[in-house]
Structures are given as C-alpha cells and as structure tokens.
Short mmCIF file of C-alpha atoms and ligand atoms in Angstrom, two decimals:
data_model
loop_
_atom_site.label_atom_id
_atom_site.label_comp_id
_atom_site.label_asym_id
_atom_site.label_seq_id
_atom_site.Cartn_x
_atom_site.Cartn_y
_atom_site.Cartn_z
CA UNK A 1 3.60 -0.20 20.75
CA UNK A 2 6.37 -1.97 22.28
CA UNK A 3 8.73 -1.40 19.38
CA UNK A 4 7.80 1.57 19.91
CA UNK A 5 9.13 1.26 23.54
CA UNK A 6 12.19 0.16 22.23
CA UNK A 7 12.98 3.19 20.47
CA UNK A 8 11.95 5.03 23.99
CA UNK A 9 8.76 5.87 23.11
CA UNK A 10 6.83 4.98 26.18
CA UNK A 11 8.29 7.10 28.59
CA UNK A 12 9.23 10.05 26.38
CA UNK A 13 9.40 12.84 29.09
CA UNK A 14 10.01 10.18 32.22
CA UNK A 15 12.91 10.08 34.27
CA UNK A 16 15.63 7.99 32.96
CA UNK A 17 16.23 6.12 37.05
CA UNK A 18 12.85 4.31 36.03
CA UNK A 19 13.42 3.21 32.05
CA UNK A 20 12.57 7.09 30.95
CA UNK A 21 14.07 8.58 28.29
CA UNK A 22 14.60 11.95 30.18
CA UNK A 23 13.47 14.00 27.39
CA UNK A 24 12.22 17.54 27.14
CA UNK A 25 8.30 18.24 26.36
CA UNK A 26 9.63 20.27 22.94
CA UNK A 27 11.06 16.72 22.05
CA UNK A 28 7.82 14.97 22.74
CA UNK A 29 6.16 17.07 20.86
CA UNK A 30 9.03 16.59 17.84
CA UNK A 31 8.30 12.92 17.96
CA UNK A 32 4.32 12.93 18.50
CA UNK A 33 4.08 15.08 15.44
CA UNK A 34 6.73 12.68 13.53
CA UNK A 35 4.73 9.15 14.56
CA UNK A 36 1.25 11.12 13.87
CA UNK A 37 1.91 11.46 9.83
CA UNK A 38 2.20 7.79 10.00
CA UNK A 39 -1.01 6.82 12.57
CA UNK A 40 -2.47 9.53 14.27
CA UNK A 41 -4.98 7.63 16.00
CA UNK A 42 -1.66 5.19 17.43
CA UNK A 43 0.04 7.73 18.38
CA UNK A 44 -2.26 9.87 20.51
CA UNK A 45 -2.98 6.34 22.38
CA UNK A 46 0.88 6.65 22.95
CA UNK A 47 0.31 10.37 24.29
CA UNK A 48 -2.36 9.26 26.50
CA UNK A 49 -0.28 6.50 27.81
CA UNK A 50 2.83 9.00 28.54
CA UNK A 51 1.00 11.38 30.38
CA UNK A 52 0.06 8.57 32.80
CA UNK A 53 3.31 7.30 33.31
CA UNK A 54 5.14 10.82 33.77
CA UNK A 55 1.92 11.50 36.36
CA UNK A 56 3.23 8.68 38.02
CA UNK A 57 7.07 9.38 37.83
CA UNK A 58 6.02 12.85 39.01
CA UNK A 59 3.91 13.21 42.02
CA UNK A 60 4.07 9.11 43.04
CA UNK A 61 7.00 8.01 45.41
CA UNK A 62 10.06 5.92 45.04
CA UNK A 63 8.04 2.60 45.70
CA UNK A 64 5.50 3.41 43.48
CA UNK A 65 8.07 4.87 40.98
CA UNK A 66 9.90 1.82 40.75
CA UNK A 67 6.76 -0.40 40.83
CA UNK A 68 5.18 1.14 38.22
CA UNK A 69 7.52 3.52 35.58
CA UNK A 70 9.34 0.71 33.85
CA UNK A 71 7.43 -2.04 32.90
CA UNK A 72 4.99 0.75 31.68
CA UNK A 73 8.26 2.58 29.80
CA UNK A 74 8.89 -0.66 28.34
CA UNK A 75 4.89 -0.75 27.11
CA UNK A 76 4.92 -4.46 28.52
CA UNK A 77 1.53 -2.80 30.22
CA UNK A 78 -0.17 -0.30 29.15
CA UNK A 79 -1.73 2.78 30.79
CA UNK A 80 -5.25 4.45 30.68
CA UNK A 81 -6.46 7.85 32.03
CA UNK A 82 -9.50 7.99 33.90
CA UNK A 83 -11.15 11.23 34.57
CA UNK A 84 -14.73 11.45 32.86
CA UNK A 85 -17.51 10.42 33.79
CA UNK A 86 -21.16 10.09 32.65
CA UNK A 87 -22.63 13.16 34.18
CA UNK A 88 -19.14 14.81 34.46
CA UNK A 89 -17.71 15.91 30.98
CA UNK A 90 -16.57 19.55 30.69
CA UNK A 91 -16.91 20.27 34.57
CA UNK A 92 -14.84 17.57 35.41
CA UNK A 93 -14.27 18.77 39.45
CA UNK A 94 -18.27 17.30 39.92
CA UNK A 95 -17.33 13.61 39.41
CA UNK A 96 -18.44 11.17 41.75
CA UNK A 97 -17.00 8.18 41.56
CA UNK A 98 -16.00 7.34 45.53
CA UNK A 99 -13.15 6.01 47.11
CA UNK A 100 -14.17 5.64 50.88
CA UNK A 101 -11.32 4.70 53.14
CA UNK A 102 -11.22 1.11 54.77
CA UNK A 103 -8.16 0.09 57.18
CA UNK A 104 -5.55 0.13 54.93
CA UNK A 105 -7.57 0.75 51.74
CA UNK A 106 -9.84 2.51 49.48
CA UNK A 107 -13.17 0.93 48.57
CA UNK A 108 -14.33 2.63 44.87
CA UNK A 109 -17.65 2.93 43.92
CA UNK A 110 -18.81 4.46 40.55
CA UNK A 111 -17.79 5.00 36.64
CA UNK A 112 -15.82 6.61 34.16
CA UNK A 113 -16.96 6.98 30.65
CA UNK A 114 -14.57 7.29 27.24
CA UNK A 115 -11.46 5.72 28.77
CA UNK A 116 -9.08 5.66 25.88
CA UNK A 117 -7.29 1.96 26.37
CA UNK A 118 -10.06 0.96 28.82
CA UNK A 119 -10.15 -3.08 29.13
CA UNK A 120 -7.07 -3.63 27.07
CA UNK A 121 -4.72 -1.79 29.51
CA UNK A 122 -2.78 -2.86 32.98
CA UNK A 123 -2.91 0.25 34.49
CA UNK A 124 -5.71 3.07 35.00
CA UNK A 125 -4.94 6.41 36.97
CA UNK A 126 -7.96 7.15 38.26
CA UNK A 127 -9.48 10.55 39.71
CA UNK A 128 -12.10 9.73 42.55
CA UNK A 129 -13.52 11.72 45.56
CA UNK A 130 -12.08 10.86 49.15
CA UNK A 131 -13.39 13.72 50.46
CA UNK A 132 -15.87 16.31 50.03
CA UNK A 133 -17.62 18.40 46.79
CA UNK A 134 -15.35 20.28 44.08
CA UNK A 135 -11.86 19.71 43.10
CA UNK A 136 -10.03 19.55 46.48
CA UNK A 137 -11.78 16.34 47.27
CA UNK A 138 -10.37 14.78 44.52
CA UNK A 139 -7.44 12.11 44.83
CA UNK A 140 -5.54 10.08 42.17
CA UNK A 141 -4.98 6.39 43.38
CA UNK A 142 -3.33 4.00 40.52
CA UNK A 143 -5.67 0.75 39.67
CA UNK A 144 -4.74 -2.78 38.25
CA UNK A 145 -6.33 -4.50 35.94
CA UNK A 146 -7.68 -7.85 37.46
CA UNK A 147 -8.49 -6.12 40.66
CA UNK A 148 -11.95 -7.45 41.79
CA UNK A 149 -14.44 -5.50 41.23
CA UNK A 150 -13.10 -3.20 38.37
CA UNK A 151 -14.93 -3.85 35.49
CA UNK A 152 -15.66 -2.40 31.72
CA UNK A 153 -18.33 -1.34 29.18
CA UNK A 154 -18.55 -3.17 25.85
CA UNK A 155 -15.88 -1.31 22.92
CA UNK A 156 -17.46 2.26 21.50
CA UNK A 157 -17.92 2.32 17.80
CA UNK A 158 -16.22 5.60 17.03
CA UNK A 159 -15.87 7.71 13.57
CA UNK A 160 -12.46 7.90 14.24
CA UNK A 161 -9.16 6.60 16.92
CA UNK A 162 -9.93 2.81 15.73
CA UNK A 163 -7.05 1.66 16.44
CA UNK A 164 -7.45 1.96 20.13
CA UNK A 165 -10.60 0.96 21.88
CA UNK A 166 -12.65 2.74 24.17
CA UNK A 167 -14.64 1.94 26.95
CA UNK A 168 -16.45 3.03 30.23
CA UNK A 169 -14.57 1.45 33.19
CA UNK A 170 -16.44 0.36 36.10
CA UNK A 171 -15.97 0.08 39.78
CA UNK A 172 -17.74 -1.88 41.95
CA UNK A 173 -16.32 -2.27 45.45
CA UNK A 174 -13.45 -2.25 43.78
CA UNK A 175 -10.54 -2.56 46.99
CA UNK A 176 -7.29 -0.52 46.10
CA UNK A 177 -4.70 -0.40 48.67
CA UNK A 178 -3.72 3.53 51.05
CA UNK A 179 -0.31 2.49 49.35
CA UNK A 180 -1.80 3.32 45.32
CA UNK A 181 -2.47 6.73 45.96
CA UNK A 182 -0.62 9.60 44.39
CA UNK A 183 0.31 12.50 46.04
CA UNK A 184 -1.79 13.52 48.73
CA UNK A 185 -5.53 12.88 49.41
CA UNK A 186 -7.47 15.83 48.17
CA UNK A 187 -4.31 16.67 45.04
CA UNK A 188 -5.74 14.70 42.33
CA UNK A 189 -7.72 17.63 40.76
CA UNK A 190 -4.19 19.42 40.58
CA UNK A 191 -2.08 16.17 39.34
CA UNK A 192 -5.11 15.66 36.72
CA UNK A 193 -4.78 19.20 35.32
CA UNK A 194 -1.05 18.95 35.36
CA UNK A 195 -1.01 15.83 33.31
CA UNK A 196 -3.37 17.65 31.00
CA UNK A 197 -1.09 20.52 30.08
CA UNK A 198 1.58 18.32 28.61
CA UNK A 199 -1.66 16.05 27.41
CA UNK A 200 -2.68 19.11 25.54
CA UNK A 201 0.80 19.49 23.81
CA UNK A 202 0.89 16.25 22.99
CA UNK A 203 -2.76 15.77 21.45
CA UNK A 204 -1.80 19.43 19.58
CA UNK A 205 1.34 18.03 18.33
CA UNK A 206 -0.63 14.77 16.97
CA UNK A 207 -2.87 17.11 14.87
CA UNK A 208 -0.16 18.68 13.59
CA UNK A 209 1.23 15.21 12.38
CA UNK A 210 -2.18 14.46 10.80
CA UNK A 211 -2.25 18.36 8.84
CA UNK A 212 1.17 17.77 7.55
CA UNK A 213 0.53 14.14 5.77
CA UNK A 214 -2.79 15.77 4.79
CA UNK A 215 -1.09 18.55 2.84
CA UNK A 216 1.63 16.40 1.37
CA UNK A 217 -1.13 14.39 0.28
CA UNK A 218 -3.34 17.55 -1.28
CA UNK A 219 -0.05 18.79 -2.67
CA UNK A 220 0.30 15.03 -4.84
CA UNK A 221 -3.10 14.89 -5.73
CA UNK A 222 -3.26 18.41 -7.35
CA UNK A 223 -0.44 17.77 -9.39
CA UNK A 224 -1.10 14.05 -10.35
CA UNK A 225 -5.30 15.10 -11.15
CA UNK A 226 -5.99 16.52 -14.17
CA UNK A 227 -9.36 18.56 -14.95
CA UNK A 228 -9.89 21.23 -18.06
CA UNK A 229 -7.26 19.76 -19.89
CA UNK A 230 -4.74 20.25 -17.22
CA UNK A 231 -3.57 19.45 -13.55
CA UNK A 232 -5.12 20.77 -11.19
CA UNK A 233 -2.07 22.26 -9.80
CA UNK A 234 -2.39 25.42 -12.37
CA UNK A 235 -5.68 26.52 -11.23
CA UNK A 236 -4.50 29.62 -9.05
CA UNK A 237 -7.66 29.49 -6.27
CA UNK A 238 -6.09 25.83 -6.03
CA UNK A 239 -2.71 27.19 -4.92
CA UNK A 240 -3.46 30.11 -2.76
CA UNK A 241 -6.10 27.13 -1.05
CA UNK A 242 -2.86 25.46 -0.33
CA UNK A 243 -0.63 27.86 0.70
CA UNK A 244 -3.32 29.09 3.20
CA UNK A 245 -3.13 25.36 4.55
CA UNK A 246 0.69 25.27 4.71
CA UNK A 247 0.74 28.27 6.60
CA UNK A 248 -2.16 28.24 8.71
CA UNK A 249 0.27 24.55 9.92
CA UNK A 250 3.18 26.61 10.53
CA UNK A 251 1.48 28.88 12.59
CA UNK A 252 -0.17 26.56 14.84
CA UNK A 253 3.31 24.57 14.87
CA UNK A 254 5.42 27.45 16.31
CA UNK A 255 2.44 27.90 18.79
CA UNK A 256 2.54 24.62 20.03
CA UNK A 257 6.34 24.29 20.40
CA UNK A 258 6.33 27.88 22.47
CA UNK A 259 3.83 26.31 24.81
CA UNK A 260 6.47 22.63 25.03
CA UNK A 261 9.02 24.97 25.69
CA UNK A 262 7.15 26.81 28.17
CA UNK A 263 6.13 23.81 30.35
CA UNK A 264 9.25 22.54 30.01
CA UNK A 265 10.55 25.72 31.74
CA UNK A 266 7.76 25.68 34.34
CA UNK A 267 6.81 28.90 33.36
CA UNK A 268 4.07 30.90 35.07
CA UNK A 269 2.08 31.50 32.07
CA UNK A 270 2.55 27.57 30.64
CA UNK A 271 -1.00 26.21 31.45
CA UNK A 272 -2.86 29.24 29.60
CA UNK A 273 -0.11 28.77 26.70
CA UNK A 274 -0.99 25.11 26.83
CA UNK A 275 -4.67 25.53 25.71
CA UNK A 276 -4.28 28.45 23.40
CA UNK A 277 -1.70 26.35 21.59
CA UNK A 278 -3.99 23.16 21.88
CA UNK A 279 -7.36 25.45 20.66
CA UNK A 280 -5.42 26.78 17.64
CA UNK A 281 -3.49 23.77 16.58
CA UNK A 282 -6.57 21.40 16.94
CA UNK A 283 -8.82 23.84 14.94
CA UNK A 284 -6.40 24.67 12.18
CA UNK A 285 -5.27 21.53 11.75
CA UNK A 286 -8.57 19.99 11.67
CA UNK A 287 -9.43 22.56 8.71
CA UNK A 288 -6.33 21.79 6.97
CA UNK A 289 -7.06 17.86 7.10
CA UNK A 290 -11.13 18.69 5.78
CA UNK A 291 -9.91 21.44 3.12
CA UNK A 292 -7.04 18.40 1.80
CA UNK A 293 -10.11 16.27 1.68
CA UNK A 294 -12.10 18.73 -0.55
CA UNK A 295 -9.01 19.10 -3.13
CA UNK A 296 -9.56 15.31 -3.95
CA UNK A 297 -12.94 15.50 -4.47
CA UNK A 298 -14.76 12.55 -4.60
CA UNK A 299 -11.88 10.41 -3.91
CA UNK A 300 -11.31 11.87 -0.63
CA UNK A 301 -14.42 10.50 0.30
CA UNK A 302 -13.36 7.24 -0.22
CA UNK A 303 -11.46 4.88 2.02
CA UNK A 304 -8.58 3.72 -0.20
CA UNK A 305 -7.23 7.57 -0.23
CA UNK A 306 -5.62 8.10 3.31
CA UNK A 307 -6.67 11.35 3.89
CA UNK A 308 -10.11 11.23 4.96
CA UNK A 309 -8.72 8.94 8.00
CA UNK A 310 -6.79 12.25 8.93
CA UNK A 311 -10.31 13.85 9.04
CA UNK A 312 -11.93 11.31 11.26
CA UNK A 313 -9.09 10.68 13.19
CA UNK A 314 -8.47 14.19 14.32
CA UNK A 315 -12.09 15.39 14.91
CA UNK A 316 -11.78 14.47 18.45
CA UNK A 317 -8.85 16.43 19.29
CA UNK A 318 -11.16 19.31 19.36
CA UNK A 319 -13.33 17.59 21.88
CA UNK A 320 -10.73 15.06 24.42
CA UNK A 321 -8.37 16.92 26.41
CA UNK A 322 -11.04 19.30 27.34
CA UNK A 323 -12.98 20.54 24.66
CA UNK A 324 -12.14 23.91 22.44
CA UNK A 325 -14.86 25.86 24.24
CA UNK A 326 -12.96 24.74 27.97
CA UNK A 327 -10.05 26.18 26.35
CA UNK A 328 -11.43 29.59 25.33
CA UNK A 329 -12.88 29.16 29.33
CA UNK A 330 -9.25 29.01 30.55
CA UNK A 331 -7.87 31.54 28.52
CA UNK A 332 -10.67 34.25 28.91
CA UNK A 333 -9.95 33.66 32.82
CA UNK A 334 -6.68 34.16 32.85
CA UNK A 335 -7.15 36.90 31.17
CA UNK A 336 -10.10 38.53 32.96
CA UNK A 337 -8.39 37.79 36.52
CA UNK A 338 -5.75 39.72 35.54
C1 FAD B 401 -12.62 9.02 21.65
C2 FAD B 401 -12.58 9.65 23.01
C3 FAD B 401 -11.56 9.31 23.89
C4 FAD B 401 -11.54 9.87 25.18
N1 FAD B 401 -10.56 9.46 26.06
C5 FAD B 401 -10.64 9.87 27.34
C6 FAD B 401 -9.73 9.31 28.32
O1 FAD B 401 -8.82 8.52 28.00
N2 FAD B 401 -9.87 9.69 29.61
C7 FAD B 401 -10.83 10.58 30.01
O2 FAD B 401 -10.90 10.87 31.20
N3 FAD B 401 -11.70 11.11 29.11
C8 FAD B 401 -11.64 10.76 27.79
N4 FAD B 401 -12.52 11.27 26.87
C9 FAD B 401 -13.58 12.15 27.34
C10 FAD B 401 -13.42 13.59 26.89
O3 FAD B 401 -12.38 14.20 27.60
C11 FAD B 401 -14.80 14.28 27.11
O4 FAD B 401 -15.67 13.76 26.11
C12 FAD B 401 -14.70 15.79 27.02
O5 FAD B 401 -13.98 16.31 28.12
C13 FAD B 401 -16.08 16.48 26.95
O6 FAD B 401 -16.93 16.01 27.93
P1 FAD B 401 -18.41 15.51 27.52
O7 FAD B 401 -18.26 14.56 26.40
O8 FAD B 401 -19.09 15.07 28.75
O9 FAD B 401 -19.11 16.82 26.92
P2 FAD B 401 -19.91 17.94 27.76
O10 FAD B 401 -19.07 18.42 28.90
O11 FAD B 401 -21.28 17.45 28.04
O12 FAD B 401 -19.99 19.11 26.69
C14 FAD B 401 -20.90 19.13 25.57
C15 FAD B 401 -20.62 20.39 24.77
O13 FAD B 401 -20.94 21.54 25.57
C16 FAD B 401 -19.81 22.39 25.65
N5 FAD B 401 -19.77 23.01 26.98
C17 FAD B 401 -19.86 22.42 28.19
N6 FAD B 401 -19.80 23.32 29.17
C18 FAD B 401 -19.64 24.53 28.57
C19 FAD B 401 -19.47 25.86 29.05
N7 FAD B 401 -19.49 26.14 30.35
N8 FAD B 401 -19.33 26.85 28.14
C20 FAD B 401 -19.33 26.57 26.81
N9 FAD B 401 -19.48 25.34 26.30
C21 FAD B 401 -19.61 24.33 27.16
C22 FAD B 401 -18.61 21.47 25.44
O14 FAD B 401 -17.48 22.19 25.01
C23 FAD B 401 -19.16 20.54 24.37
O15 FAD B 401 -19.06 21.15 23.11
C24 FAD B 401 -12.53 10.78 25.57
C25 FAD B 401 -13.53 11.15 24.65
C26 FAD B 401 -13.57 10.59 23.40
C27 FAD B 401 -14.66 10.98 22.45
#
C-alpha cells in the first residue's frame, strides 16, 4: 500500500495542496483497472480508501484538510468507509447509528456492518444521525482509531477480497469532537452518495482489471490445452466464446470511462451514468471472469490457476457500492421523473 503511495496512489483524485496527486477521475479509473489485473481484491481496498480521502479533501475544511489528506495520501494511515449497517443495507437513509450532541462533541451510539479495512485502519468516515428520520438527518463526522469507545467485530471469512479484512465497527459512547464533522449537520446523506459515484467508477474500473487478466488468461489456456488431437484454440464455438468476452469488456470499458469523464465534468446526468456504467461493467465483467473459468475446465477450479480468484474476487462488486438491483432503482428513476 504505501509503495503504492509513493507512486501517488493514495490520493489519486485529491488535491495536490494536501499530498494529492490532482488527477482526473478518467485517470483513476486508468490506474484502478491497471493495479486490478495484478490484485483486484488490493486494489479496490485502495478505491475504498480514495474515496474517503477525496470526501475529506472535498466537503471538510482547511483544518481538517490539512489534518487529515496527507498522512492518509501517503497511506501511513489508512481509511475505511462506514455507511451500512445491520438492519440498513440497500436503504441506507434508515441507519441508526446516533451521534447526539454534547458541549463541544458528539456522543455515537450504534454499528456498522461490512466495513472494508475495519480494525486495521486509522481513519473511518462515518455516516450517523444528528437529527431526525431519512437522509437529511444524516451527518458525516471523521473517527480515529483508538478513540474510546469505538470498537470492532471479529474478521469475516469471505469467498473473496482476502486480502483486506472486514469487520463490523462498533460505537459505544464513542466521544468525537463538533470539530470532526464534515460539511454541515444534516449533509452526510449527500457527501455519502457523492463519494459513491466516483466509488462506483472506481469498483467498475477494478472489474474491468479482473475481466482483462481473465481473458488473457482464457486466451493462453486455449492455445496451450490440447483436446481431440488438437488445441483447443481451433474449436470455432471456443473462439466466438472469446470474442464475445473481449467485446462484451470493451463495451463495458468505454461505458465506464464516459461516466469518469462525466463526473469529472460535473455533469448533470453523471450520477445516473455512474450506476449504469457500474451495473454493466460489474455484470459483464463478472461473466467474462466465470465464462474464462469454464474454458479451463477443471483446472479453473483449482487454486494454483489464477483465474478463479478473479471469480471470487469480483462477485462482490455486484453487491458493495450499492447492489445491481439499487442501480437499476436509480436509473429507472431518473428516467421515470423525467
Ligand atoms: C466484502 C464487503 C465489503 C463491504 N464494504 C463496505 C464498506 O467498506 N462500507 C460500507 O458502508 N459497506 C460495505 N459493504 C456493504 C455493502 O455495501 C452492502 O452489503 C450492500 O449495500 C447491500 O446491503 P445488504 O447486504 O444489507 O443487502 P440488502 O439491502 O438486505 O439486500 C438484499 C438483496 O435484496 C435486494 N434489494 C433490496 N432492496 C431492494 C429493492 N427495493 N428492490 C429490489 N431489490 C432489492 C438487494 O439488491 C440484494 O440483492 C460491504 C459488503 C461486502 C460484502
């Protein structure tokens, strides 16, 4: 991670004033896509972690800017996200965890399940009600680790994304200071959704990482595996298989970069572009990963061939991020409200 940082990895699309690299969301998703052939399940950690920091260079002040953005752009501490809960998944304006104001401070009460990072990193952005129900009584305060009170759930055995643990974080009385939060009190719905359009891009992009080794790696094995008396490379329903896959990848590809491009530009119609591209790319690419799997056959089944990792590793992009079905729900409103 922190060589990583070196190469400017850790604040990708932060503001260069606070150790950002200033870069444009199409880059991000250049480089996401890049690491992801290597380790998908490292690199959308490293998504996860950038969308926290640029929430923070974003809608937190110049204190908090400068307090926060570089030792996080350096990856000397590492950031989690924290907006699920256990009863609040898909309809994540319902969650309860509190933060009542005290004096000077917020007091938080209650718990967020599937933190990617959670217990191994410094830093949690955390969505929590300050005022009443539904999304405007949502804030976004910025939590510590080692502040008393905040504790975490034991690691989560996943089928995929084990290089990075996950874990419920917990807050018990847990005393942040009026000087943590971002933005405004009652914002932190909004700042959570905007970190989640880039969040999509980037969790798109790593798919498309993960589909591209996978073909490379269906594309060697067909021509290296022989069966009938000769490699399976010649059987035509073989090749049309794969040049379905390659294309089906450069679909979703251009799809994602329009939407990158799009954010970057702050267009109007970025957020709905954001989860189309994210719904397409994470489907397709998903298929293309399972379908390289099938061309090895057994082998792909095992764990010395690489690309069943692609398979388990990018299963949950259909899920995190808001599920596929949210994204059909934000598309179909956009269009039916206009
Ligand atoms: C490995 C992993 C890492 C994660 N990391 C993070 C993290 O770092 N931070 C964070 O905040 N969260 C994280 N999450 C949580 C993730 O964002 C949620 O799991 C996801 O939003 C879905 O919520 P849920 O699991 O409660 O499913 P539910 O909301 O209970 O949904 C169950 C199913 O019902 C469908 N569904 C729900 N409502 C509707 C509807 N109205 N119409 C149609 N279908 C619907 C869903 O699409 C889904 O298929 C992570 C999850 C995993 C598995």
């Amino acid at each position: 991670m922190r060589k990583a940082a070196q190469l400017g990895f850790g604040g990708i699309y932060v503001k260069p004033d606070v150790g950002g690299s200033g870069l444009s969301r199409l880059d991000t998703s250049i480089i996401f896509e890049a690491l992801s052939t290597g380790c998908t399940s490292t690199t959308a950690y490293l998504s996860i972690h950038n969308m926290c920091v640029w929430m923070i260079d974003t809608f937190g002040n110049e204190e908090q800017r400068h307090r926060f953005c570089p030792s996080l752009c350096s990856m000397e501490k590492l950031a989690s996200y924290c907006l699920t809960e256990p009863g609040s998944g898909s309809d994540a304006a319902s969650l309860l965890t509190s933060a009542k104001r005290k004096g000077n401070t917020y007091v938080l009460n209650g718990s967020k399940a599937f933190i990617s990072g959670g217990g191994d990193t410094d830093v949690y952005v955390v969505m929590c009600r300050t005022g009443g129900p539904g999304p405007k009584g949502i804030s976004c305060v910025v939590l510590e680790k080692g502040t008393p009170g905040l504790s975490f759930g034991k690691k989560e055995k996943k089928v995929g994304w084990n290089s990075q643990p996950t874990r419920a974080v917990i807050f018990e009385d847990c005393v942040v200071p009026v000087g943590n939060l971002l933005g405004a009190e009652g914002q932190g719905f909004s700042i959570a959704m905007k970190g989640l359009n880039g969040g999509r891009i980037n969790i798109a992009s790593c798919s498309l990482g993960a589909a591209h080794a996978s073909v490379l790696l269906a594309q060697e094995h067909l021509t290296v595996r022989k069966q009938f008396g000769e490699p399976l490379a010649n059987n035509q329903y073989l090749q049309f298989r794969l040049a379905e896959m390659a294309t089906r990848l450069v679909a979703a590809r251009l799809m994602v970069r329009n939407a990158a491009q799009a954010l970057q530009e702050g267009r109007e119609d970025a957020a709905v572009l954001c989860s189309m591209a994210k719904l397409f790319a994470t489907d397709e690419c998903f298929a293309i990963c399972n379908q390289a799997l099938q061309m090895h056959g057994g082998y792909g089944y095992l764990k010395d061939y690489a690309v069943q990792q692609f398979v388990r590793d990018i299963r949950v992009h259909q899920i995190l991020e808001g599920t596929n079905e949210v994204m059909r729900m934000i598309v179909a409103r956009n269009l039916l409200q206009e």
